[in-house]
Coordinates of C-alpha atoms in Angstrom, one line a residue:
M1 CA 52.2 122.4 217.2
Q2 CA 50.1 125.4 216.0
A3 CA 51.7 127.7 218.1
L4 CA 55.2 126.8 216.4
V5 CA 53.4 127.1 213.0
N6 CA 52.5 130.6 214.0
I7 CA 55.4 131.8 215.0
F8 CA 57.6 130.6 212.1
Q9 CA 54.8 131.8 209.7
G10 CA 55.1 135.2 211.4
I11 CA 58.9 135.4 210.8
L12 CA 58.3 134.6 207.0
N13 CA 55.7 137.3 206.7
L14 CA 58.4 139.7 207.9
G15 CA 60.1 139.5 204.6
A16 CA 63.8 139.6 204.4
A17 CA 63.8 143.2 204.1
V18 CA 62.6 143.4 207.7
F19 CA 63.7 140.1 209.0
L20 CA 67.6 140.4 208.2
P21 CA 67.8 144.0 209.5
I22 CA 66.3 142.7 212.9
V23 CA 68.9 139.9 212.9
I24 CA 71.8 142.0 212.2
F25 CA 70.8 144.7 214.8
I26 CA 70.7 142.1 217.3
L27 CA 74.0 140.3 216.2
G28 CA 75.8 143.8 216.5
L29 CA 74.7 143.9 220.2
I30 CA 75.9 140.7 220.8
V31 CA 79.3 141.4 219.5
G32 CA 79.6 144.7 221.4
L33 CA 78.5 147.2 218.7
K34 CA 77.1 150.2 219.8
P35 CA 73.4 150.3 219.8
S36 CA 73.0 153.2 217.7
K37 CA 75.7 151.8 215.1
S38 CA 73.8 148.1 215.3
F39 CA 70.6 150.1 214.5
S40 CA 72.2 152.1 211.5
A41 CA 73.8 148.8 210.2
G42 CA 70.4 146.6 210.4
L43 CA 68.3 149.9 208.7
T44 CA 70.8 150.2 206.1
L45 CA 71.0 146.4 204.9
G46 CA 66.8 146.9 205.0
V47 CA 67.2 150.0 202.6
A48 CA 69.9 147.6 200.6
F49 CA 67.5 144.8 199.9
V50 CA 64.3 147.2 199.2
G51 CA 66.2 148.9 196.8
I52 CA 67.7 145.7 195.0
N53 CA 64.3 144.2 195.1
L54 CA 62.7 147.5 193.6
L55 CA 65.6 147.5 190.8
I56 CA 64.8 143.4 190.0
G57 CA 60.9 144.2 189.9
F58 CA 61.6 147.2 187.6
M59 CA 63.6 145.1 185.4
G60 CA 60.8 142.5 185.2
D61 CA 58.3 145.2 184.6
T62 CA 60.1 146.8 181.8
V63 CA 62.6 144.4 179.8
G64 CA 60.6 141.3 180.9
L65 CA 57.2 142.7 180.0
A66 CA 58.5 143.7 176.5
A67 CA 59.8 140.3 176.0
T68 CA 56.4 138.5 176.7
Q69 CA 54.6 140.7 175.0
F70 CA 56.7 139.7 171.7
V71 CA 55.3 136.2 172.3
K72 CA 51.7 137.6 173.0
N73 CA 51.8 139.2 169.7
I74 CA 52.7 135.6 168.1
G75 CA 49.8 134.3 169.9
V76 CA 51.3 131.3 171.3
Q77 CA 50.1 129.9 174.6
L78 CA 51.6 126.6 176.6
K79 CA 49.4 124.8 179.1
A80 CA 51.5 125.5 182.2
L81 CA 52.0 129.2 183.7
D82 CA 55.1 130.3 185.1
M83 CA 54.2 132.1 188.4
G84 CA 57.8 133.1 189.5
W85 CA 59.8 132.4 192.5
A86 CA 57.7 134.2 195.0
P87 CA 54.3 132.6 194.3
A88 CA 56.2 129.0 194.0
L89 CA 57.9 129.5 197.3
G90 CA 54.8 130.8 199.0
L91 CA 52.7 127.8 197.5
A92 CA 55.3 125.6 198.9
W93 CA 54.8 126.9 202.4
Q94 CA 51.5 125.9 202.1
W95 CA 52.8 122.5 202.5
K96 CA 51.6 120.9 205.8
Y97 CA 55.3 119.7 207.0
A98 CA 56.7 123.3 205.7
F99 CA 57.0 124.6 209.1
L100 CA 59.3 121.6 210.4
M101 CA 61.9 123.2 208.0
F102 CA 62.9 126.2 210.2
P103 CA 63.9 124.5 213.2
V104 CA 65.7 121.7 211.3
Q105 CA 68.1 124.3 209.5
I106 CA 68.5 126.2 212.5
A107 CA 69.8 123.2 214.4
I108 CA 72.0 122.0 211.6
N109 CA 73.8 125.0 211.5
V110 CA 74.0 125.3 215.1
V111 CA 75.5 121.7 215.5
M112 CA 77.8 122.4 212.8
L113 CA 79.1 125.7 214.2
A114 CA 79.8 124.1 217.5
L115 CA 81.5 121.0 215.7
G116 CA 83.7 123.2 213.7
L117 CA 82.2 121.8 210.5
T118 CA 81.2 125.2 209.3
N119 CA 82.2 129.0 209.9
T120 CA 79.0 130.2 208.5
L121 CA 76.3 131.8 210.6
N122 CA 73.3 131.6 207.9
V123 CA 71.0 134.6 209.0
D124 CA 69.1 134.1 205.4
M125 CA 66.2 132.5 207.1
W126 CA 64.0 133.7 204.0
N127 CA 65.6 130.9 202.0
V128 CA 64.5 128.3 204.2
G129 CA 61.4 128.1 201.6
N130 CA 64.0 126.6 199.3
K131 CA 64.6 123.6 201.5
V132 CA 60.7 123.5 201.9
F133 CA 60.5 123.0 198.1
T134 CA 63.0 120.3 197.8
A135 CA 61.5 118.3 200.4
F136 CA 57.9 118.9 199.2
I137 CA 58.8 118.1 195.6
I138 CA 60.8 114.9 196.5
S139 CA 58.1 114.0 198.9
A140 CA 55.6 114.2 196.1
A141 CA 57.6 112.0 193.8
T142 CA 58.4 109.1 196.7
N143 CA 55.3 109.6 198.7
N144 CA 57.8 109.6 201.7
V145 CA 58.3 112.6 203.6
I146 CA 61.4 111.2 205.1
I147 CA 63.1 111.1 202.3
G148 CA 62.1 114.4 200.9
F149 CA 63.5 116.0 204.3
T150 CA 66.8 113.8 204.0
V151 CA 67.3 115.5 200.8
A152 CA 66.7 119.1 201.9
I153 CA 69.0 118.4 205.0
I154 CA 71.8 117.1 202.4
Q155 CA 71.2 120.4 200.5
I156 CA 71.6 122.3 203.9
V157 CA 74.9 121.1 204.5
A158 CA 75.9 121.4 201.2
E159 CA 75.0 125.0 201.2
L160 CA 77.1 125.9 204.2
K161 CA 80.0 123.9 203.0
N162 CA 79.8 125.6 199.9
A163 CA 79.4 129.3 201.6
D164 CA 82.9 128.4 203.5
A165 CA 84.4 127.0 200.6
T166 CA 83.9 130.5 198.7
K167 CA 83.8 133.4 201.3
N168 CA 87.3 135.0 200.3
Q169 CA 86.5 134.6 196.7
L170 CA 83.4 136.4 197.6
Y171 CA 85.1 139.2 199.2
E172 CA 87.4 139.7 196.4
L173 CA 84.2 140.1 194.0
T174 CA 82.1 142.2 196.7
G175 CA 84.7 144.1 198.9
I176 CA 82.7 143.0 202.0
P177 CA 84.3 141.5 204.4
G178 CA 83.4 138.8 207.0
I179 CA 80.2 137.3 204.8
S180 CA 79.6 134.1 202.6
M181 CA 76.6 133.3 200.6
P182 CA 74.9 129.9 201.8
H183 CA 72.1 130.3 199.1
P184 CA 71.0 127.3 197.2
M185 CA 71.6 128.6 193.7
F186 CA 75.3 128.7 194.2
L187 CA 75.4 124.8 194.4
S188 CA 74.7 125.0 190.6
N189 CA 78.7 125.6 190.6
I190 CA 78.9 122.0 191.0
I191 CA 78.0 122.1 187.6
F192 CA 79.0 125.6 186.3
Y193 CA 82.5 125.3 187.5
P194 CA 83.7 122.4 185.5
L195 CA 81.8 123.7 182.6
S196 CA 83.9 127.0 183.0
K197 CA 87.0 125.1 183.0
L198 CA 86.0 123.5 180.0
L199 CA 85.2 126.3 178.1
D200 CA 88.4 127.7 179.2
K201 CA 89.8 125.4 176.7
I202 CA 87.9 126.3 174.0
I203 CA 87.5 130.0 174.2
P204 CA 90.8 132.0 173.9
T205 CA 92.2 133.7 177.2
T206 CA 92.1 136.9 175.2
S207 CA 88.4 136.4 175.2
N208 CA 88.0 137.2 178.8
L209 CA 85.5 139.8 178.6
D210 CA 84.0 141.4 182.0
A211 CA 82.7 145.0 182.4
E212 CA 85.6 146.5 182.6
T213 CA 87.5 144.7 179.9
L214 CA 84.3 145.6 177.7
K215 CA 84.8 149.6 178.6
S216 CA 88.5 149.4 177.8
K217 CA 87.6 147.8 174.3
I218 CA 84.8 149.7 173.2
G219 CA 84.9 152.8 175.2
I220 CA 81.6 154.6 176.1
F221 CA 79.4 151.6 174.7
G222 CA 80.7 149.5 177.6
E223 CA 79.4 152.0 180.2
N224 CA 76.5 150.6 182.1
H225 CA 73.9 153.1 181.4
V226 CA 74.8 153.0 177.7
M227 CA 75.4 149.2 177.3
G228 CA 71.6 148.8 179.3
F229 CA 70.2 151.7 176.6
I230 CA 71.2 149.5 173.6
I231 CA 70.1 146.2 174.9
G232 CA 66.8 147.6 176.1
F233 CA 66.1 149.6 172.8
I234 CA 67.0 146.5 170.8
M235 CA 64.5 144.2 173.2
G236 CA 61.8 147.0 172.4
L237 CA 62.1 146.8 168.8
I238 CA 61.9 143.1 168.7
A239 CA 58.9 143.2 170.7
K240 CA 57.3 145.5 168.0
M241 CA 57.1 148.6 170.4
G242 CA 57.0 152.0 168.5
F243 CA 60.2 153.8 168.3
G244 CA 59.2 156.1 171.3
E245 CA 58.4 153.1 173.4
A246 CA 61.5 151.4 172.5
F247 CA 63.7 154.5 173.4
M248 CA 62.2 154.7 176.5
L249 CA 62.7 150.7 177.5
G250 CA 66.3 151.4 176.6
I251 CA 66.6 154.3 178.9
Q252 CA 64.6 151.9 181.9
A253 CA 67.3 149.7 181.2
G254 CA 70.3 151.8 181.2
A255 CA 68.9 153.2 184.6
A256 CA 68.5 149.8 185.9
L257 CA 72.0 148.7 185.3
T258 CA 73.4 152.1 186.5
M259 CA 71.6 152.0 189.6
F260 CA 72.6 148.4 190.7
P261 CA 76.0 149.0 191.9
M262 CA 74.9 152.3 193.6
V263 CA 72.5 150.4 195.6
S264 CA 74.9 147.2 196.2
K265 CA 77.3 149.4 197.8
L266 CA 74.7 150.1 200.6
F267 CA 75.5 146.0 201.6
M268 CA 79.3 147.1 202.3
T269 CA 78.2 150.0 204.4
A270 CA 75.7 148.0 206.6
L271 CA 77.7 144.9 206.9
T272 CA 81.3 146.0 207.3
P273 CA 81.1 147.3 211.0
I274 CA 79.1 144.4 212.0
S275 CA 82.1 142.2 210.4
D276 CA 84.7 144.0 212.2
A277 CA 83.1 143.7 215.5
A278 CA 82.3 140.2 215.1
N279 CA 85.8 138.8 214.1
T280 CA 87.1 140.8 217.2
W281 CA 84.6 139.3 219.3
I282 CA 85.4 135.9 217.8
K283 CA 89.3 136.1 218.2
K284 CA 88.9 137.5 221.9
R285 CA 86.8 134.5 222.9
F286 CA 87.4 131.9 220.6
P287 CA 91.2 132.1 219.4
G288 CA 91.8 130.5 216.0
K289 CA 88.3 130.5 215.3
E290 CA 86.7 132.4 212.0
F291 CA 83.1 133.6 211.8
V292 CA 81.2 134.6 208.9
I293 CA 77.8 135.7 208.2
G294 CA 75.8 134.0 205.4
L295 CA 73.4 136.1 203.3
D296 CA 71.2 136.3 200.4
W297 CA 72.5 136.6 196.9
P298 CA 71.7 140.3 196.1
I299 CA 75.5 141.2 197.8
L300 CA 76.3 140.3 194.3
A301 CA 73.5 142.2 192.2
G302 CA 76.0 145.2 191.9
N303 CA 78.2 143.5 189.1
P304 CA 76.6 144.3 185.6
E305 CA 77.7 141.2 184.3
I306 CA 74.8 139.3 186.0
W307 CA 72.3 141.6 184.4
V308 CA 73.6 141.6 180.9
A309 CA 73.8 138.0 181.0
I310 CA 70.2 137.8 182.0
I311 CA 68.8 140.3 179.5
L312 CA 70.6 138.8 176.6
T313 CA 69.0 135.3 177.6
I314 CA 65.4 136.4 178.0
P315 CA 64.7 136.2 174.0
V316 CA 66.6 132.9 174.0
A317 CA 64.5 131.5 176.7
L318 CA 61.5 132.6 175.0
G319 CA 62.4 131.2 171.6
V320 CA 63.4 128.0 172.9
S321 CA 60.4 127.6 175.1
L322 CA 58.3 127.7 171.8
I323 CA 59.9 124.6 169.8
L324 CA 61.5 122.5 172.7
P325 CA 60.0 119.1 172.5
G326 CA 58.8 117.9 176.0
N327 CA 58.2 121.6 177.3
A328 CA 54.9 123.1 178.8
V329 CA 55.7 126.1 180.4
L330 CA 56.2 129.6 179.0
P331 CA 58.6 131.9 180.9
F332 CA 56.7 134.9 182.3
G333 CA 56.7 135.3 186.1
N334 CA 60.6 134.7 186.3
L335 CA 62.5 135.8 183.3
M336 CA 65.0 137.2 185.1
N337 CA 67.0 133.9 185.2
V338 CA 69.3 135.1 188.4
C339 CA 69.4 131.5 189.3
V340 CA 71.7 130.7 186.5
C341 CA 73.7 133.9 186.2
A342 CA 74.3 135.1 189.6
P343 CA 76.2 131.6 190.2
A344 CA 77.8 131.7 187.0
F345 CA 79.1 135.0 187.9
I346 CA 81.3 133.3 190.5
A347 CA 82.2 130.2 188.5
A348 CA 83.4 132.2 185.3
K349 CA 85.1 134.9 187.4
G350 CA 82.9 137.4 185.8
N351 CA 83.8 136.4 182.1
L352 CA 80.6 137.7 180.2
I353 CA 81.1 135.3 177.2
K354 CA 81.0 131.8 179.5
M355 CA 78.3 133.5 181.7
I356 CA 76.1 133.7 178.3
I357 CA 77.3 130.2 177.1
I358 CA 76.2 128.8 180.5
S359 CA 72.8 130.4 180.7
Y360 CA 72.1 129.3 177.1
L361 CA 72.8 125.8 177.9
M362 CA 70.9 126.0 181.1
V363 CA 67.6 127.1 179.2
P364 CA 66.4 123.8 178.3
I365 CA 66.9 122.2 181.6
L366 CA 65.0 125.2 183.1
C367 CA 62.2 124.6 181.0
W368 CA 61.9 120.8 181.3
S369 CA 62.3 120.8 185.1
A370 CA 59.5 123.4 185.5
S371 CA 57.3 121.3 183.2
D372 CA 57.8 118.0 185.3
F373 CA 57.4 120.0 188.6
A374 CA 54.0 121.8 187.1
P375 CA 51.7 118.9 187.9
F376 CA 52.9 118.6 191.7
L377 CA 52.6 122.1 192.1
T378 CA 49.4 122.4 190.6
Q379 CA 48.1 119.4 193.1
L380 CA 49.5 121.2 196.0
A381 CA 47.6 124.4 195.0
N382 CA 44.3 122.3 194.9
S383 CA 45.2 120.4 198.0
T384 CA 45.5 123.5 200.1
G385 CA 42.7 125.7 198.6
Q386 CA 44.6 127.6 196.6
Q387 CA 42.7 126.9 193.4
A388 CA 42.3 130.6 192.3
L389 CA 46.0 130.7 191.6
I390 CA 45.3 127.9 188.8
P391 CA 44.3 129.8 185.6
A392 CA 41.3 128.0 183.8
G393 CA 42.8 124.8 181.5
Q394 CA 46.6 125.5 182.7
Q395 CA 48.9 124.3 185.5
L396 CA 51.1 126.0 187.8
A397 CA 55.1 126.2 187.3
W398 CA 58.3 127.6 188.3
W399 CA 60.4 128.5 185.3
G400 CA 64.0 129.6 186.4
M401 CA 63.9 127.6 189.7
D402 CA 67.4 127.5 191.9
I403 CA 69.5 124.2 191.4
A404 CA 67.0 123.1 188.9
E405 CA 69.5 120.9 187.3
L406 CA 70.3 119.4 190.8
R407 CA 66.4 119.1 191.9
W408 CA 65.3 117.4 188.6
S409 CA 68.4 114.9 188.6
V410 CA 67.2 113.9 192.3
F411 CA 63.7 113.9 191.3
K412 CA 64.3 111.7 188.5
A413 CA 66.7 109.2 190.3
V414 CA 64.2 108.5 193.2
Q415 CA 61.4 107.7 190.7
G416 CA 63.9 104.9 189.6
N417 CA 64.5 106.8 186.1
I418 CA 68.0 105.7 184.9
F419 CA 69.0 108.8 183.4
G420 CA 68.3 110.4 186.7
I421 CA 70.5 107.9 188.7
I422 CA 73.3 108.3 186.2
A423 CA 73.0 112.3 186.5
C424 CA 73.2 111.9 190.1
I425 CA 76.2 109.7 190.0
V426 CA 77.8 112.6 187.9
I427 CA 77.0 115.2 190.0
V428 CA 78.5 113.5 193.0
V429 CA 81.7 113.0 191.1
L430 CA 81.7 116.6 190.2
G431 CA 81.0 117.7 193.5
F432 CA 84.1 116.1 194.8
Y433 CA 86.2 117.7 191.8
Y434 CA 84.2 121.3 192.5
F435 CA 85.0 121.1 196.4
K436 CA 88.6 119.8 195.9
M437 CA 89.3 123.0 193.4
M438 CA 87.6 125.1 195.5
K439 CA 89.8 124.5 198.3
E440 CA 92.7 125.5 196.0
E441 CA 90.7 128.6 194.9
E442 CA 89.8 129.8 198.3
K443 CA 93.5 129.2 199.5
Q444 CA 94.7 131.5 196.7
A445 CA 92.1 134.0 197.6
A446 CA 93.0 133.9 201.2
E447 CA 96.4 134.9 200.2
R448 CA 95.8 137.5 197.7
V449 CA 93.2 139.3 200.6
K450 CA 96.1 138.8 203.1
N451 CA 98.5 140.6 201.1
E452 CA 96.2 143.6 199.9

């Protein structure tokens, strides 16, 4: 048993930027790509992940730091510390049943592929941690590990089905063939997609504002570097920085928004040859079958709408956290709420106005869910010898967690909370609507791709 734990912990310790290139290299060899091309594709993918993560970290260290500095200036402190997604998932991996999730996810994926229930081979093993967190939090709420794993298994299946249901739409947005996204955050579109459709009835179609439309309307002010500079500069002034520091923050934000699309092109460079070889291999051996590679969300990171929506949400998130009844968490470690803005980008088809509205509406839910889960994360840290993570007199929390609204609803429902039960029923109904609509959206996207 310990040997199995050590194997999977070793895989986890490699990190996505190392593990995924190795998987892509091996996959390339299997589907007949030359070793040199397989190695180049895998290495390029690793470079892309490192580049995107550096930029995300850079954004957190600049724009995020300015926002939190504003809160420090007014001297507010809440009782739970947001430690960010990496420490939160790292803590979840300390749960004694965590290592079982690796074989569970792999087995489910293999069985579904064999039975023709999915076309997605999920190589994003790094995000197994998200299923671990789900199993842990539900197990903690019910004191029943079987229930926790049952909910996590439902999540795994739903992720694969959602990846299948959006693969052609994803190709239209990224230009990368043969991929899908089984990341849990995109299950939030069960909520975001109907909300986007509702906003269509409220917001005039003439207000469809994406990055390209913005450029055509306001010229140079819609360019990534200029838009980033303006937002960063204003954030600096709000944080009461000096003029020079605010100006530098503007340049840093402009640099990040400029470089995101550049780095994201590396994903296409890495994955296109793998996709072409894989499709040739599949068609030759399994006529009529389709095969796509399931990857992490950063393949979307080159879209500036995501980052504009994220930056414009930061001051709102901080302000709401200070006055929201029942909130105990100050956003800090995870201010970049990718968990909302990335899936909202797909749900809203890149419409920046709808993305921002959805992001603002989600802020209270991110606060309340983080507050309710904080005692369990703190208890886990204490029980696994991680007390050093806990600041004196505070709890540990994860603000901006993936699928916060879904996890929170199930968490409340399994505790017998009537509002949680009603929320789960609503989510199931919306889920049927969402997947029905995705079938239509995907059919239309497939036709457009075919006619390119």
